[in-house]
Amino acid sequence: MADDPDLDPEGTTAAPGPGMDSVKPGTNHQVNVVHTACTASGARTGGADTAGPAPLRADVTLDGGVGCIAESRRHTERFLTRAQVEHGVPVSERAHDVSKLVVSELVTNACKYAPGPIGLRLRVVGTQVELSVQDREILLPAPRGADPDRVGRHGLEIVLAVTESFAVTREPRGKRVTVRIALTDDAAAR
C-alpha cells in the first residue's frame, strides 16, 4: 500500500471554511504521494491522532496538455477500482460512471480556462468519493440559468445535477473545485 501511487491513507474531511463558496444543486503527469502510517486502530501516526481510519487518497498533477482529460478519467477509474478491490469499499457502476463524467467536466474547464498544471485529488470519505480539481484561474465558476437554446456551456449544470455537494475554494494561486459523489446507489437515492 505504501508504494501505491494511486491510493494513500492520508487526509482529513474537508469542511467549508473561510473563502469557500458552496452550491448544492496527458500522459505527462506527476503523482504526489504523502505516506502516513496507520496504527491497528486506524489512527494516523506522525501527528495528531484521529478517530477512525483515514480516508483513502490519491493526488495527481496533470500538465494541462493534450490527453490530461483522458488521464484524469483513467486515474479516477483506477482509484475507485483499487478502493473497491483492495480495500473493500463498496462502489457502484453508477459511481464509476458519474465520477468519470464529473472529473472530465472539471478538468476540461481547468484546461480551457487556466494555464496548467492542474491538481487532481481523489478521496474516499465515508460513503462518498470526493473529487477535487485545483487550477490557477482566479475566476470562480458560476451556474448559468437553464437555456435549451444555448449550445455548450452546460458542464456545471451537469456537475450540480449529479453530485451530492459542490464547493469552490479560493487559493493563493487560483481555486479548487470540490465535489462529492455517492459511492453506492442507495446512498445516492437519499
Backbone as ProteinMPNN parsed JSONL, in Angstrom:
{"seq_chain_A": "MADDPDLDPEGTTAAPGPGMDSVKPGTNHQVNVVHTACTASGARTGGADTAGPAPLRADVTLDGGVGCIAESRRHTERFLTRAQVEHGVPVSERAHDVSKLVVSELVTNACKYAPGPIGLRLRVVGTQVELSVQDREILLPAPRGADPDRVGRHGLEIVLAVTESFAVTREPRGKRVTVRIALTDDAAAR", "coords_chain_A": {"N_chain_A": [[0.823, -1.201, 0.0], [1.921, 1.266, 0.768], [3.587, 1.817, -1.342], [1.913, 2.381, -3.421], [0.952, 4.51, -5.915], [-1.577, 5.517, -6.484], [-3.337, 5.306, -4.354], [-3.63, 6.486, -1.074], [-3.596, 6.482, 2.391], [-4.309, 9.151, 3.686], [-5.192, 12.361, 4.881], [-7.879, 14.616, 5.737], [-11.303, 15.115, 6.605], [-12.845, 17.469, 4.586], [-14.155, 20.595, 5.461], [-16.455, 23.243, 4.897], [-15.007, 26.43, 4.933], [-13.455, 29.616, 5.687], [-13.447, 31.617, 2.799], [-14.58, 29.714, 1.173], [-16.985, 28.915, -1.163], [-20.144, 27.535, -1.407], [-22.373, 25.502, -3.287], [-25.273, 23.723, -3.782], [-26.861, 21.628, -5.664], [-3.076, 13.68, -20.728], [-0.443, 12.178, -20.756], [1.805, 13.043, -19.535], [2.313, 13.37, -16.383], [2.447, 13.889, -12.863], [2.601, 12.077, -9.93], [1.849, 12.776, -6.695], [2.6, 11.591, -3.609], [1.733, 11.24, -0.265], [2.922, 9.673, 2.434], [1.541, 8.067, 5.197], [1.671, 6.369, 8.161], [-0.566, 3.944, 9.533], [-2.073, 3.021, 12.564], [-3.116, -0.015, 14.25], [-5.639, 0.61, 15.191], [-6.466, 2.395, 13.391], [-5.842, 5.015, 13.679], [-3.882, 7.765, 12.645], [-0.322, 7.946, 12.537], [2.489, 9.956, 13.467], [1.591, 12.485, 13.898], [-1.225, 14.4, 15.068], [-3.523, 12.198, 16.532], [-6.419, 10.726, 15.064], [-9.865, 9.845, 15.19], [-11.002, 6.724, 13.983], [-10.505, 5.217, 10.69], [-8.236, 6.742, 8.362], [-9.177, 8.535, 5.423], [-9.009, 7.078, 2.112], [-6.729, 8.242, -0.338], [-5.604, 9.944, -3.285], [-3.284, 11.915, -5.036], [-2.742, 13.757, -7.912], [-0.814, 15.393, -10.373], [-1.554, 17.033, -13.235], [-0.448, 17.972, -16.498], [-1.95, 19.743, -17.99], [-2.029, 19.643, -20.692], [-2.613, 18.167, -23.983], [-4.475, 15.268, -23.707], [-4.738, 15.196, -20.942], [-7.312, 15.187, -19.885], [-8.399, 12.67, -20.507], [-6.507, 11.221, -19.095], [-7.125, 11.988, -16.476], [-9.594, 10.733, -16.168], [-8.77, 8.04, -16.334], [-7.137, 7.854, -14.019], [-9.1, 8.3, -12.082], [-10.829, 6.105, -12.476], [-9.042, 3.951, -11.906], [-8.428, 4.555, -9.222], [-10.965, 4.268, -7.929], [-11.498, 1.573, -8.525], [-9.363, 0.269, -7.236], [-9.896, 1.044, -4.589], [-12.233, -0.376, -4.196], [-11.548, -3.121, -4.803], [-9.103, -3.652, -3.394], [-9.515, -2.573, -0.864], [-12.063, -3.058, -0.056], [-14.137, -1.214, -0.312], [-17.436, -0.348, -0.99], [-18.456, 0.277, -4.259], [-20.518, 1.461, -6.678], [-21.522, 0.763, -10.102], [-22.684, 3.018, -11.177], [-21.457, 5.024, -9.618], [-18.82, 4.828, -10.546], [-19.2, 5.613, -13.258], [-20.417, 8.209, -13.027], [-18.443, 9.559, -11.586], [-16.296, 9.575, -13.425], [-17.468, 11.105, -15.474], [-17.877, 13.569, -14.144], [-15.233, 14.268, -13.324], [-14.146, 14.592, -15.836], [-15.566, 16.85, -16.774], [-14.757, 18.825, -14.892], [-11.928, 18.885, -15.189], [-11.764, 19.478, -17.9], [-12.747, 22.128, -17.911], [-10.746, 23.329, -16.357], [-8.529, 22.961, -18.039], [-9.353, 24.474, -20.201], [-9.67, 27.123, -19.258], [-7.538, 27.817, -17.58], [-4.025, 28.16, -17.255], [-1.887, 25.298, -17.21], [-0.114, 23.821, -14.386], [-2.525, 21.249, -13.392], [-4.139, 20.25, -10.512], [-5.287, 17.187, -9.239], [-7.238, 15.66, -6.885], [-8.272, 12.767, -5.272], [-10.479, 11.226, -3.061], [-11.76, 8.887, -0.715], [-14.358, 9.36, 1.367], [-16.133, 8.427, 3.957], [-19.224, 7.405, 2.787], [-18.866, 8.428, 0.309], [-17.188, 9.57, -2.687], [-14.721, 11.963, -3.02], [-13.921, 14.409, -5.277], [-11.495, 16.599, -6.359], [-10.407, 19.448, -8.012], [-7.753, 21.505, -8.782], [-6.782, 24.615, -10.022], [-5.113, 27.388, -11.722], [-6.688, 29.551, -12.346], [-8.344, 32.484, -11.331], [-10.966, 33.33, -11.437], [-14.188, 32.388, -10.356], [-16.278, 29.549, -10.968], [-19.638, 29.87, -12.121], [-22.994, 28.913, -11.927], [-25.149, 28.845, -14.747], [-28.351, 30.047, -15.828], [-30.958, 27.825, -16.876], [-31.053, 27.147, -20.312], [-32.337, 26.093, -23.098], [-31.632, 26.684, -25.708], [-28.995, 27.352, -25.729], [-25.836, 26.531, -26.911], [-23.555, 24.268, -25.83], [-21.528, 24.852, -22.822], [-22.819, 23.672, -20.633], [-21.71, 22.166, -18.69], [-21.282, 22.718, -15.869], [-23.9, 22.74, -14.974], [-24.55, 20.049, -15.344], [-22.707, 18.837, -13.58], [-23.617, 19.87, -11.098], [-26.112, 18.651, -11.014], [-25.61, 15.911, -10.663], [-24.031, 15.488, -8.435], [-23.437, 15.173, -4.865], [-22.54, 17.269, -3.338], [-21.069, 20.508, -3.885], [-18.354, 22.652, -4.017], [-16.408, 25.638, -4.039], [-13.2, 26.797, -3.516], [-11.225, 29.56, -2.851], [-7.795, 29.946, -3.546], [-4.335, 30.738, -2.818], [-3.063, 30.787, -5.319], [-5.098, 30.673, -7.45], [-7.887, 28.495, -7.67], [-9.865, 25.902, -6.078], [-12.004, 23.349, -6.979], [-14.371, 21.346, -5.534], [-16.124, 18.341, -5.307], [-18.586, 15.978, -4.192], [-19.559, 12.605, -4.522], [-21.957, 10.04, -4.289], [-21.049, 6.752, -3.34], [-22.511, 4.423, -3.535], [-25.576, 3.132, -4.931], [-27.857, 3.202, -3.244], [-27.075, 5.125, -1.378], [-26.972, 7.344, -3.028], [-29.645, 7.743, -3.546], [-30.69, 8.929, -1.339]], "CA_chain_A": [[0.0, 0.0, 0.0], [2.747, 2.464, 0.864], [4.204, 2.082, -2.633], [0.852, 2.552, -4.4], [0.837, 5.937, -6.199], [-2.949, 5.959, -6.685], [-4.082, 5.286, -3.106], [-2.838, 6.853, 0.082], [-4.48, 6.72, 3.53], [-3.916, 10.413, 4.293], [-6.124, 13.45, 4.63], [-8.94, 14.81, 6.713], [-12.553, 15.512, 5.98], [-12.883, 18.899, 4.309], [-15.349, 21.297, 5.899], [-16.433, 24.6, 4.366], [-14.375, 27.386, 5.828], [-13.289, 30.936, 5.104], [-13.059, 31.631, 1.399], [-15.194, 28.627, 0.437], [-18.34, 29.159, -1.603], [-20.787, 26.25, -1.643], [-23.605, 25.483, -4.041], [-25.77, 22.353, -3.938], [-27.705, 21.623, -6.863], [-1.786, 13.71, -20.893], [0.465, 11.16, -20.244], [2.818, 13.702, -18.706], [1.719, 13.703, -15.103], [3.26, 13.599, -11.691], [1.792, 11.626, -8.815], [2.421, 13.177, -5.411], [2.093, 10.7, -2.58], [2.106, 11.549, 1.104], [2.781, 8.422, 3.169], [1.255, 8.173, 6.622], [1.436, 5.05, 8.734], [-1.79, 3.81, 10.315], [-1.983, 2.026, 13.629], [-4.166, -1.032, 14.151], [-6.938, 1.229, 15.449], [-6.801, 3.271, 12.285], [-5.386, 6.381, 13.923], [-2.635, 8.073, 11.945], [0.838, 8.235, 13.364], [3.288, 11.047, 12.937], [0.867, 13.738, 14.081], [-2.356, 14.251, 15.972], [-4.346, 11.033, 16.238], [-7.809, 10.997, 14.722], [-10.713, 8.673, 15.396], [-11.383, 6.008, 12.777], [-9.487, 5.133, 9.647], [-8.06, 7.903, 7.484], [-9.736, 8.257, 4.097], [-8.098, 6.754, 1.023], [-6.497, 9.471, -1.09], [-4.596, 9.999, -4.341], [-3.033, 13.249, -5.574], [-2.117, 13.677, -9.228], [-0.613, 16.67, -11.04], [-1.672, 16.913, -14.688], [0.257, 19.087, -17.141], [-2.885, 20.643, -18.657], [-1.889, 19.488, -22.136], [-3.418, 17.181, -24.697], [-4.522, 13.974, -23.046], [-4.892, 15.221, -19.482], [-8.698, 14.875, -19.53], [-8.465, 11.204, -20.519], [-5.652, 10.76, -17.986], [-7.869, 12.181, -15.226], [-10.593, 9.652, -16.108], [-8.065, 6.79, -16.017], [-6.757, 7.89, -12.597], [-10.328, 8.164, -11.298], [-11.269, 4.709, -12.594], [-8.097, 3.117, -11.151], [-8.592, 4.843, -7.802], [-12.196, 3.639, -7.441], [-11.349, 0.125, -8.629], [-8.476, -0.169, -6.15], [-10.624, 1.21, -3.329], [-13.201, -1.465, -4.146], [-10.914, -4.441, -4.815], [-8.056, -3.819, -2.389], [-9.894, -2.067, 0.446], [-13.426, -3.47, 0.244], [-15.069, -0.092, -0.338], [-18.487, -0.59, -1.978], [-18.516, 1.295, -5.306], [-21.452, 1.027, -7.717], [-21.213, 1.105, -11.501], [-23.108, 4.414, -11.322], [-20.418, 5.883, -9.026], [-17.699, 4.845, -11.501], [-19.577, 6.413, -14.435], [-20.631, 9.612, -12.663], [-17.147, 10.136, -11.207], [-15.532, 9.855, -14.648], [-18.131, 12.225, -16.143], [-17.63, 14.799, -13.393], [-13.82, 14.645, -13.412], [-13.958, 15.095, -17.211], [-16.089, 18.221, -16.843], [-13.926, 19.733, -14.088], [-10.604, 19.018, -15.799], [-11.963, 20.202, -19.168], [-12.817, 23.562, -17.601], [-9.419, 23.775, -15.923], [-7.678, 23.036, -19.241], [-9.856, 25.523, -21.092], [-9.614, 28.472, -18.707], [-6.389, 28.089, -16.715], [-2.774, 27.537, -17.693], [-1.503, 24.178, -16.351], [-0.58, 22.467, -14.137], [-3.832, 21.034, -12.771], [-4.083, 19.268, -9.424], [-6.451, 16.314, -9.075], [-7.226, 14.903, -5.63], [-9.352, 11.792, -5.147], [-10.538, 10.695, -1.694], [-12.971, 8.219, -0.238], [-14.713, 9.908, 2.667], [-17.404, 7.811, 4.327], [-19.938, 6.736, 1.69], [-18.735, 9.275, -0.874], [-15.878, 9.864, -3.257], [-14.518, 13.401, -3.158], [-13.065, 14.775, -6.41], [-11.088, 17.984, -6.195], [-9.552, 19.906, -9.106], [-7.166, 22.796, -8.468], [-6.125, 25.255, -11.165], [-4.585, 28.73, -11.431], [-7.663, 30.593, -12.717], [-8.907, 33.084, -10.127], [-12.41, 33.495, -11.577], [-14.931, 31.244, -9.854], [-17.362, 29.12, -11.858], [-20.976, 30.247, -11.672], [-24.012, 28.23, -12.729], [-25.989, 29.681, -15.611], [-29.744, 29.625, -15.875], [-31.272, 26.849, -17.924], [-31.315, 27.741, -21.615], [-32.284, 24.986, -24.057], [-31.081, 27.143, -26.985], [-27.558, 27.566, -25.592], [-25.006, 25.431, -27.38], [-22.4, 24.136, -24.953], [-21.503, 25.517, -21.519], [-23.761, 23.03, -19.714], [-20.943, 21.286, -17.811], [-21.536, 22.97, -14.458], [-25.273, 22.269, -14.715], [-24.473, 18.593, -15.233], [-21.998, 18.527, -12.338], [-24.512, 20.165, -9.971], [-27.237, 17.711, -11.024], [-25.247, 14.529, -10.34], [-23.184, 15.409, -7.246], [-24.057, 15.377, -3.554], [-22.14, 18.605, -2.893], [-20.194, 21.258, -4.782], [-17.766, 23.789, -3.315], [-15.266, 26.289, -4.669], [-12.342, 27.43, -2.52], [-10.15, 30.407, -3.377], [-6.474, 29.581, -3.058], [-3.387, 31.811, -3.13], [-2.77, 30.778, -6.756], [-6.209, 30.126, -8.213], [-9.054, 27.984, -6.954], [-10.064, 24.46, -6.006], [-13.401, 22.938, -7.08], [-14.506, 20.058, -4.857], [-17.46, 17.738, -5.352], [-18.717, 14.646, -3.592], [-20.473, 11.721, -5.247], [-22.283, 8.833, -3.53], [-20.377, 5.56, -3.843], [-23.477, 3.362, -3.783], [-26.849, 3.613, -5.465], [-28.774, 3.539, -2.16], [-26.622, 6.395, -0.797], [-27.322, 8.392, -3.982], [-31.097, 7.941, -3.527], [-31.086, 9.669, -0.132]], "C_chain_A": [[0.858, 1.251, 0.0], [3.409, 2.802, -0.46], [3.179, 2.341, -3.73], [0.647, 4.032, -4.695], [-0.594, 6.418, -6.358], [-3.793, 5.964, -5.421], [-3.158, 5.658, -1.966], [-3.764, 7.142, 1.248], [-4.073, 7.979, 4.286], [-4.991, 11.437, 3.997], [-7.146, 13.544, 5.745], [-10.18, 15.253, 5.976], [-12.572, 17.029, 5.809], [-14.206, 19.481, 4.796], [-15.297, 22.702, 5.317], [-15.851, 25.567, 5.392], [-14.257, 28.73, 5.158], [-12.833, 30.832, 3.65], [-13.704, 30.537, 0.573], [-16.636, 28.988, 0.111], [-18.966, 27.811, -1.919], [-22.087, 26.436, -2.406], [-24.062, 24.043, -4.06], [-26.503, 22.283, -5.248], [-28.997, 22.037, -6.722], [-1.007, 12.542, -20.379], [1.56, 11.764, -19.398], [2.144, 14.149, -17.423], [2.665, 13.295, -13.997], [2.313, 13.175, -10.59], [2.512, 12.001, -7.534], [1.791, 12.314, -4.337], [2.627, 11.14, -1.233], [1.862, 10.273, 1.901], [2.566, 8.704, 4.648], [0.978, 6.777, 7.134], [0.146, 5.058, 9.537], [-1.579, 2.748, 11.378], [-3.106, 1.025, 13.447], [-5.543, -0.439, 14.392], [-7.367, 2.155, 14.329], [-6.351, 4.7, 12.495], [-4.06, 6.6, 13.207], [-1.531, 8.314, 12.948], [1.595, 9.385, 12.736], [2.595, 12.385, 13.073], [-0.26, 13.499, 15.057], [-3.172, 13.036, 15.566], [-5.765, 11.479, 15.946], [-8.599, 9.726, 14.937], [-11.043, 8.047, 14.051], [-10.288, 6.018, 11.738], [-9.423, 6.413, 8.816], [-8.633, 7.562, 6.119], [-8.645, 7.883, 3.095], [-7.947, 7.993, 0.165], [-5.439, 9.266, -2.16], [-4.502, 11.438, -4.827], [-2.257, 13.101, -6.867], [-1.956, 15.096, -9.754], [-0.609, 16.416, -12.537], [-1.035, 18.137, -15.332], [-0.675, 20.077, -17.841], [-2.838, 20.541, -20.165], [-2.845, 18.46, -22.719], [-3.362, 15.855, -23.94], [-4.776, 14.022, -21.559], [-6.326, 14.917, -19.045], [-8.884, 13.358, -19.485], [-7.648, 10.625, -19.373], [-6.377, 10.906, -16.65], [-8.946, 11.11, -15.071], [-9.938, 8.326, -15.735], [-7.657, 6.748, -14.545], [-7.982, 7.683, -11.71], [-10.81, 6.717, -11.315], [-10.354, 3.786, -11.785], [-8.266, 3.309, -9.648], [-9.827, 4.135, -7.247], [-12.11, 2.117, -7.485], [-10.463, -0.407, -7.507], [-9.144, -0.017, -4.789], [-11.579, 0.036, -3.13], [-12.514, -2.82, -3.956], [-9.954, -4.628, -3.641], [-8.471, -3.417, -0.979], [-11.341, -2.375, 0.816], [-14.437, -2.345, 0.295], [-16.152, -0.397, -1.379], [-18.575, 0.582, -2.965], [-19.421, 0.765, -6.417], [-20.952, 1.403, -9.111], [-21.57, 2.571, -11.766], [-22.037, 5.355, -10.776], [-19.197, 5.961, -9.936], [-18.015, 5.791, -12.659], [-19.716, 7.895, -14.111], [-19.309, 10.27, -12.296], [-16.312, 10.468, -12.431], [-16.15, 11.016, -15.429], [-17.775, 13.543, -15.452], [-16.169, 15.216, -13.478], [-13.504, 15.159, -14.817], [-14.41, 16.541, -17.332], [-15.173, 19.196, -16.091], [-12.551, 19.947, -14.706], [-10.697, 19.724, -17.147], [-11.998, 21.699, -18.917], [-11.462, 24.103, -17.157], [-8.49, 23.919, -17.127], [-8.061, 24.223, -20.121], [-9.563, 26.928, -20.57], [-8.365, 28.799, -17.898], [-5.131, 27.451, -17.303], [-2.389, 26.428, -16.711], [-0.497, 24.618, -15.312], [-1.932, 22.437, -13.423], [-3.664, 19.964, -11.706], [-5.38, 18.497, -9.352], [-6.273, 15.549, -7.774], [-8.469, 14.031, -5.59], [-9.322, 11.251, -3.729], [-11.84, 9.946, -1.487], [-13.194, 8.739, 1.169], [-16.096, 9.364, 3.017], [-18.001, 7.056, 3.161], [-19.853, 7.534, 0.394], [-17.305, 9.282, -1.398], [-15.826, 11.377, -3.424], [-13.52, 13.623, -4.285], [-12.759, 16.25, -6.267], [-10.114, 18.346, -7.315], [-9.08, 21.316, -8.774], [-6.503, 23.338, -9.727], [-5.724, 26.668, -10.785], [-5.518, 29.869, -11.834], [-8.303, 31.148, -11.446], [-10.424, 33.288, -10.219], [-13.12, 32.223, -11.147], [-16.017, 30.848, -10.843], [-18.707, 29.517, -11.257], [-21.999, 29.536, -12.554], [-24.815, 29.236, -13.544], [-27.418, 29.174, -15.529], [-29.961, 28.649, -17.025], [-31.626, 27.59, -19.212], [-31.191, 26.646, -22.667], [-31.703, 25.389, -25.414], [-29.571, 27.359, -26.938], [-26.815, 26.319, -26.063], [-23.761, 25.389, -26.499], [-22.585, 24.867, -23.65], [-22.561, 24.973, -20.554], [-23.048, 22.158, -18.681], [-21.234, 21.475, -16.338], [-22.948, 22.539, -14.077], [-25.288, 20.759, -14.508], [-23.827, 18.202, -13.906], [-22.914, 18.753, -11.135], [-25.652, 19.153, -9.874], [-26.858, 16.327, -10.503], [-24.385, 14.383, -9.085], [-23.98, 15.659, -5.974], [-23.727, 16.76, -3.005], [-21.147, 19.195, -3.887], [-19.663, 22.447, -3.987], [-16.595, 24.327, -4.123], [-14.502, 27.017, -3.579], [-11.308, 28.288, -3.241], [-8.844, 29.959, -2.74], [-5.508, 30.69, -3.442], [-3.068, 31.907, -4.624], [-3.902, 30.11, -7.507], [-7.357, 29.674, -7.345], [-9.024, 26.466, -6.935], [-11.57, 24.212, -6.057], [-13.487, 21.526, -6.513], [-15.947, 19.597, -4.918], [-17.425, 16.415, -4.614], [-19.829, 13.898, -4.306], [-20.705, 10.489, -4.388], [-21.616, 7.623, -4.178], [-21.342, 4.417, -4.163], [-24.794, 3.949, -4.242], [-27.824, 3.978, -4.358], [-28.358, 4.823, -1.458], [-26.994, 7.561, -1.709], [-28.818, 8.714, -3.942], [-31.559, 8.757, -2.329], [-31.301, 11.115, -0.379]], "O_chain_A": [[0.545, 2.209, -0.707], [3.761, 3.959, -0.69], [3.567, 2.508, -4.887], [0.206, 4.762, -3.808], [-0.822, 7.628, -6.368], [-4.867, 6.566, -5.408], [-2.022, 5.189, -1.906], [-4.652, 7.983, 1.113], [-3.552, 7.894, 5.398], [-5.635, 11.372, 2.95], [-7.254, 12.653, 6.588], [-10.101, 15.718, 4.839], [-12.344, 17.776, 6.76], [-15.264, 18.901, 4.555], [-14.224, 23.3, 5.245], [-16.181, 25.508, 6.576], [-14.909, 28.963, 4.141], [-11.94, 30.051, 3.323], [-13.415, 30.426, -0.619], [-17.416, 29.326, 1.002], [-18.364, 27.014, -2.639], [-22.81, 27.409, -2.195], [-23.236, 23.178, -4.352], [-26.588, 23.379, -5.8], [-29.75, 22.053, -7.696], [-1.313, 12.149, -19.254], [2.188, 11.055, -18.611], [1.482, 15.186, -17.387], [3.559, 12.468, -14.181], [1.316, 13.852, -10.341], [3.652, 11.592, -7.312], [0.571, 12.313, -4.177], [3.824, 11.382, -1.074], [0.719, 9.834, 2.03], [3.303, 9.471, 5.267], [0.128, 6.074, 6.587], [-0.198, 6.066, 10.154], [-0.979, 1.704, 11.12], [-3.96, 1.202, 12.578], [-6.527, -0.939, 13.846], [-8.496, 2.645, 14.315], [-6.464, 5.522, 11.585], [-3.214, 5.707, 13.174], [-1.758, 8.812, 14.05], [1.35, 9.739, 11.583], [2.99, 13.343, 12.408], [-0.256, 12.511, 15.792], [-3.48, 12.86, 14.387], [-6.253, 12.466, 16.496], [-8.039, 8.632, 14.869], [-11.333, 8.755, 13.088], [-9.284, 6.717, 11.869], [-10.436, 7.078, 8.599], [-8.577, 6.405, 5.702], [-7.5, 8.318, 3.218], [-8.915, 8.724, -0.046], [-4.49, 8.506, -1.968], [-5.521, 12.103, -5.01], [-1.242, 12.407, -6.919], [-2.859, 15.918, -9.602], [0.231, 15.677, -13.049], [-1.081, 19.227, -14.763], [-0.229, 21.15, -18.247], [-3.539, 21.281, -20.854], [-3.748, 17.96, -22.049], [-2.279, 15.391, -23.582], [-5.013, 12.977, -20.953], [-6.532, 14.432, -17.932], [-9.46, 12.827, -18.536], [-8.056, 9.645, -18.75], [-6.255, 10.04, -15.784], [-9.185, 10.63, -13.963], [-10.474, 7.572, -14.922], [-7.814, 5.717, -13.891], [-7.912, 6.975, -10.705], [-11.161, 6.168, -10.27], [-10.843, 2.926, -11.053], [-8.251, 2.341, -8.888], [-9.749, 3.475, -6.21], [-12.597, 1.443, -6.577], [-10.783, -1.426, -6.895], [-8.97, -0.873, -3.922], [-11.713, -0.483, -2.021], [-12.863, -3.574, -3.048], [-9.993, -5.658, -2.967], [-7.863, -3.857, -0.003], [-11.796, -1.99, 1.893], [-15.502, -2.507, 0.892], [-15.828, -0.676, -2.533], [-18.748, 1.732, -2.561], [-19.123, -0.262, -7.026], [-20.074, 2.251, -9.265], [-20.858, 3.274, -12.482], [-21.736, 6.375, -11.397], [-18.601, 7.028, -10.087], [-17.211, 6.657, -13.004], [-19.194, 8.742, -14.836], [-19.075, 11.423, -12.658], [-15.684, 11.525, -12.482], [-15.419, 11.831, -15.991], [-17.414, 14.517, -16.113], [-15.88, 16.395, -13.683], [-12.683, 16.063, -14.973], [-13.715, 17.364, -17.926], [-14.855, 20.269, -16.603], [-12.06, 21.075, -14.742], [-9.802, 20.491, -17.502], [-11.349, 22.462, -19.633], [-11.076, 25.208, -17.537], [-7.745, 24.895, -17.221], [-7.204, 24.885, -20.705], [-9.244, 27.825, -21.35], [-8.151, 29.963, -17.56], [-5.177, 26.324, -17.795], [-2.547, 26.599, -15.502], [-0.055, 25.765, -15.379], [-2.414, 23.452, -12.922], [-3.11, 18.897, -11.969], [-6.459, 19.087, -9.398], [-5.267, 14.866, -7.584], [-9.579, 14.499, -5.843], [-8.264, 10.857, -3.239], [-12.885, 10.325, -2.016], [-12.346, 8.587, 2.049], [-17.103, 9.785, 2.447], [-17.362, 6.164, 2.602], [-20.665, 7.345, -0.512], [-16.349, 9.036, -0.662], [-16.775, 11.991, -3.911], [-12.409, 13.094, -4.254], [-13.665, 17.061, -6.075], [-9.125, 17.648, -7.542], [-9.887, 22.21, -8.519], [-5.765, 22.63, -10.412], [-5.964, 27.104, -9.659], [-5.165, 31.037, -11.675], [-8.751, 30.389, -10.587], [-11.094, 33.406, -9.194], [-12.718, 31.12, -11.517], [-16.612, 31.711, -11.488], [-18.887, 29.501, -10.04], [-21.887, 29.553, -13.779], [-25.117, 30.335, -13.079], [-27.66, 28.012, -15.2], [-29.229, 28.659, -18.015], [-32.405, 28.543, -19.197], [-30.085, 26.303, -23.085], [-31.319, 24.519, -26.195], [-28.935, 27.53, -27.978], [-27.131, 25.2, -25.659], [-23.007, 26.359, -26.432], [-23.645, 25.433, -23.385], [-23.128, 25.721, -19.758], [-23.701, 21.486, -17.883], [-21.417, 20.493, -15.619], [-23.167, 22.03, -12.978], [-25.956, 20.254, -13.606], [-24.337, 17.338, -13.193], [-22.977, 17.906, -10.245], [-26.107, 18.834, -8.776], [-27.711, 15.632, -9.951], [-24.043, 13.263, -8.707], [-25.048, 16.27, -5.997], [-24.532, 17.358, -2.291], [-20.479, 18.473, -4.627], [-20.435, 23.168, -3.355], [-15.887, 23.581, -4.799], [-15.089, 27.771, -2.803], [-10.603, 27.81, -4.129], [-8.792, 29.635, -1.553], [-5.825, 31.505, -4.308], [-2.829, 33.002, -5.133], [-3.69, 29.077, -8.142], [-7.758, 30.364, -6.408], [-8.267, 25.829, -7.668], [-12.325, 24.791, -5.277], [-12.773, 20.625, -6.951], [-16.872, 20.353, -4.624], [-16.367, 15.812, -4.436], [-20.875, 14.452, -4.644], [-19.759, 9.946, -3.817], [-21.615, 7.482, -5.401], [-21.024, 3.544, -4.97], [-25.096, 5.113, -3.978], [-28.556, 4.958, -4.492], [-29.225, 5.555, -0.981], [-27.3, 8.65, -1.223], [-29.219, 9.831, -4.267], [-32.697, 9.227, -2.301], [-31.637, 11.855, 0.545]]}, "name": "protein", "num_of_chains": 1, "seq": "MADDPDLDPEGTTAAPGPGMDSVKPGTNHQVNVVHTACTASGARTGGADTAGPAPLRADVTLDGGVGCIAESRRHTERFLTRAQVEHGVPVSERAHDVSKLVVSELVTNACKYAPGPIGLRLRVVGTQVELSVQDREILLPAPRGADPDRVGRHGLEIVLAVTESFAVTREPRGKRVTVRIALTDDAAAR"}
